[in-house]
Coordinates of C-alpha atoms in Angstrom, one line a residue:
M27 CA -2.2 23.4 58.6
M28 CA -2.5 19.3 57.6
Q29 CA -6.7 19.7 56.7
L30 CA -4.9 22.0 54.0
N31 CA -2.2 20.1 52.7
I32 CA -5.2 17.0 52.7
I33 CA -6.9 19.2 50.7
V34 CA -4.4 20.0 48.1
A35 CA -3.4 16.1 47.6
A36 CA -7.3 15.4 47.3
F37 CA -6.9 17.8 44.3
L38 CA -3.9 17.4 42.9
G39 CA -4.8 13.9 42.6
A40 CA -8.3 14.6 41.5
V41 CA -6.6 17.7 38.8
S42 CA -4.0 14.5 37.6
L43 CA -6.7 11.7 37.0
T44 CA -8.9 13.7 35.3
T45 CA -6.8 15.6 32.9
P46 CA -5.7 15.4 29.9
A47 CA -1.7 14.2 29.4
V48 CA -0.5 17.1 27.7
F49 CA 2.6 15.4 26.3
A50 CA 0.9 12.1 25.2
D51 CA 1.1 9.7 22.1
P52 CA -1.2 11.9 20.1
G53 CA -1.6 8.3 18.1
P54 CA -2.6 7.4 14.8
N55 CA -4.4 10.2 12.7
T56 CA -2.0 13.7 13.2
Q57 CA -1.7 16.6 10.6
N58 CA 2.2 14.1 9.9
D59 CA 1.2 10.6 9.3
A60 CA -2.2 12.6 7.0
R61 CA 0.4 14.2 5.4
D62 CA 2.7 10.6 4.5
L63 CA 3.4 10.6 0.6
F64 CA 4.6 7.4 0.6
K65 CA 1.6 5.8 3.1
V66 CA -1.1 7.3 0.6
F67 CA 1.2 5.3 -2.6
A68 CA 1.0 2.4 -0.4
T69 CA -3.1 2.4 0.9
H70 CA -4.3 3.3 -2.6
P71 CA -3.9 1.6 -5.8
S72 CA -5.4 3.8 -7.7
G73 CA -7.7 6.5 -7.6
L74 CA -9.7 9.2 -10.1
A75 CA -8.0 12.6 -9.9
L76 CA -11.3 14.8 -9.3
L77 CA -10.2 18.4 -8.7
D78 CA -8.0 20.5 -10.2
A79 CA -6.4 24.3 -9.3
D80 CA -6.5 24.6 -12.6
D81 CA -9.3 24.7 -15.8
D82 CA -7.0 23.8 -18.8
G83 CA -8.9 20.8 -19.6
D84 CA -5.6 18.5 -19.7
L85 CA -6.6 16.6 -17.1
D86 CA -9.5 15.8 -17.8
C87 CA -11.3 12.6 -16.5
M88 CA -7.8 11.3 -16.2
K89 CA -7.3 7.9 -13.6
A90 CA -3.5 6.6 -12.2
V91 CA -2.8 2.8 -11.7
R92 CA 0.3 1.5 -9.4
T93 CA 2.4 -0.6 -11.6
N94 CA 4.8 -0.7 -8.7
Y95 CA 5.0 0.2 -4.9
D96 CA 9.1 -0.8 -3.6
E97 CA 8.5 -0.2 1.1
S98 CA 12.3 -0.7 1.7
G99 CA 13.4 2.8 -0.5
P100 CA 10.0 3.5 -0.8
S101 CA 9.6 4.5 -4.4
A102 CA 6.5 4.6 -6.0
E103 CA 5.3 3.6 -10.0
Y104 CA 1.7 5.4 -11.5
V105 CA 0.7 5.2 -15.3
W106 CA -1.9 8.7 -15.1
I107 CA -4.7 7.4 -17.6
L108 CA -5.3 10.3 -20.4
K109 CA -8.4 10.7 -21.6
G110 CA -7.6 13.0 -24.2
L111 CA -10.3 15.6 -24.1
N112 CA -10.9 19.4 -24.7
G113 CA -8.3 18.9 -27.6
H114 CA -5.6 17.2 -25.1
P115 CA -4.2 14.1 -27.2
M116 CA -5.4 10.4 -25.2
K117 CA -1.8 9.2 -24.2
N118 CA -0.3 7.5 -20.5
I119 CA 2.8 8.2 -18.4
T120 CA 4.2 6.9 -16.7
V121 CA 5.1 9.5 -12.9
H122 CA 8.3 7.3 -10.3
F123 CA 7.7 8.4 -7.4
E124 CA 11.3 7.9 -5.0
K125 CA 11.9 8.9 -1.2
G126 CA 11.9 12.8 -0.4
D127 CA 13.5 15.1 2.3
T128 CA 10.8 14.5 4.1
P129 CA 8.1 11.6 4.4
D130 CA 5.5 14.4 3.4
K131 CA 7.5 14.5 -0.2
A132 CA 9.1 12.7 -3.1
V133 CA 11.0 13.2 -6.2
V134 CA 8.7 12.7 -9.6
T135 CA 10.5 11.6 -12.8
V136 CA 7.7 11.8 -15.9
D137 CA 8.8 8.8 -18.6
N138 CA 11.9 8.4 -17.1
A139 CA 12.4 11.6 -17.8
Q140 CA 15.7 11.7 -15.3
D141 CA 16.7 14.9 -16.2
Q142 CA 14.0 16.3 -14.4
K143 CA 13.7 15.5 -11.2
L144 CA 10.6 17.6 -9.4
E145 CA 9.3 17.4 -6.4
A146 CA 5.6 16.4 -5.6
R147 CA 3.7 16.6 -1.5
A148 CA 1.4 15.4 0.1
I149 CA -0.9 18.0 1.9
Y150 CA -3.8 15.6 2.9
A151 CA -4.9 12.6 2.9
D152 CA -7.7 10.1 5.0
F153 CA -5.9 7.0 4.0
H154 CA -9.6 5.7 2.9
S155 CA -11.3 7.7 -0.1
C156 CA -8.9 10.8 -1.1
A157 CA -6.0 12.7 -0.5
V158 CA -5.1 16.4 -1.6
L159 CA -1.9 16.0 -3.2
D160 CA 1.0 18.6 -5.2
I161 CA 2.1 16.6 -8.3
P162 CA 4.1 18.6 -11.2
Y163 CA 2.7 17.7 -14.4
N164 CA 4.3 19.3 -17.3
S165 CA 6.7 21.5 -15.2
K166 CA 4.7 23.4 -12.8
P167 CA 3.0 22.2 -9.4
R168 CA -0.7 20.7 -10.1
C169 CA -2.7 20.4 -7.5
L170 CA -4.4 17.6 -7.1
L171 CA -7.6 16.4 -5.2
W172 CA -7.2 12.3 -5.5
V173 CA -9.9 10.0 -4.5
T174 CA -10.2 6.5 -4.7
E175 CA -13.2 4.4 -7.8
E176 CA -15.4 4.0 -3.8
A177 CA -15.7 7.9 -2.9
K178 CA -16.2 9.9 -6.9
D179 CA -19.6 9.8 -6.6
N180 CA -19.8 10.9 -3.0
I181 CA -16.6 13.0 -1.2
P182 CA -15.9 12.7 2.1
S183 CA -16.4 16.9 3.4
K184 CA -13.4 17.6 5.3
C185 CA -11.2 16.1 1.8
H186 CA -13.6 18.3 -0.2
E187 CA -12.6 21.2 3.0
E188 CA -8.5 20.5 2.4
F189 CA -8.6 21.2 -1.2
L190 CA -10.3 23.9 -1.2
K191 CA -8.1 25.1 2.2
N192 CA -4.8 24.3 0.4
C193 CA -5.7 25.0 -3.3
N194 CA -7.4 27.9 -3.3
T195 CA -9.7 27.4 -6.3
E196 CA -12.2 24.4 -7.8
N197 CA -12.0 23.1 -11.3
I198 CA -14.4 19.4 -11.4
I199 CA -12.1 17.1 -14.0
Y200 CA -14.0 14.3 -13.4
D201 CA -17.9 14.3 -13.5
K202 CA -20.1 11.3 -14.6
E203 CA -21.5 11.6 -17.3
T204 CA -18.6 12.2 -19.4
C205 CA -15.9 10.5 -17.7
D206 CA -18.1 7.4 -18.7
Q207 CA -18.6 8.1 -21.9
V208 CA -14.7 7.8 -22.7

């Protein structure tokens, strides 16, 4: 019987040393972390909208530049620079984000329209080169793939996969040939 106890103890010791901890801290690359909207804003002072889920052309060649970020709020403000293609007017739009009820959400106002508070949400971000965000424009949600200037010609496959998985349809709103001319 003693020999059986020693074998069982040795087996349990070996299993506990070779099996990963099921309840360990998952680390910084969890799904929740990949949806922290204000972490996206903190790490990206600017971006290009590369893909859109509709094909109306109003956001073609759009660039966003962060003009304010307050970690304590948190809050962020970006100016969207619309190039005015496809019969749409050229204009700049100020988009203000305030803390939402969960880390993946923010309350959005466009051009200080305080009576029209909308909701934005982070779907996915790698915090290096891309983010898939659902941000309202013209009072309707917009699923967009945002990339850094450096990633615009070489989108990481995970970013593209997350956009397709979550946004259902793909319309290219940035292409080098068109956007470099405006």
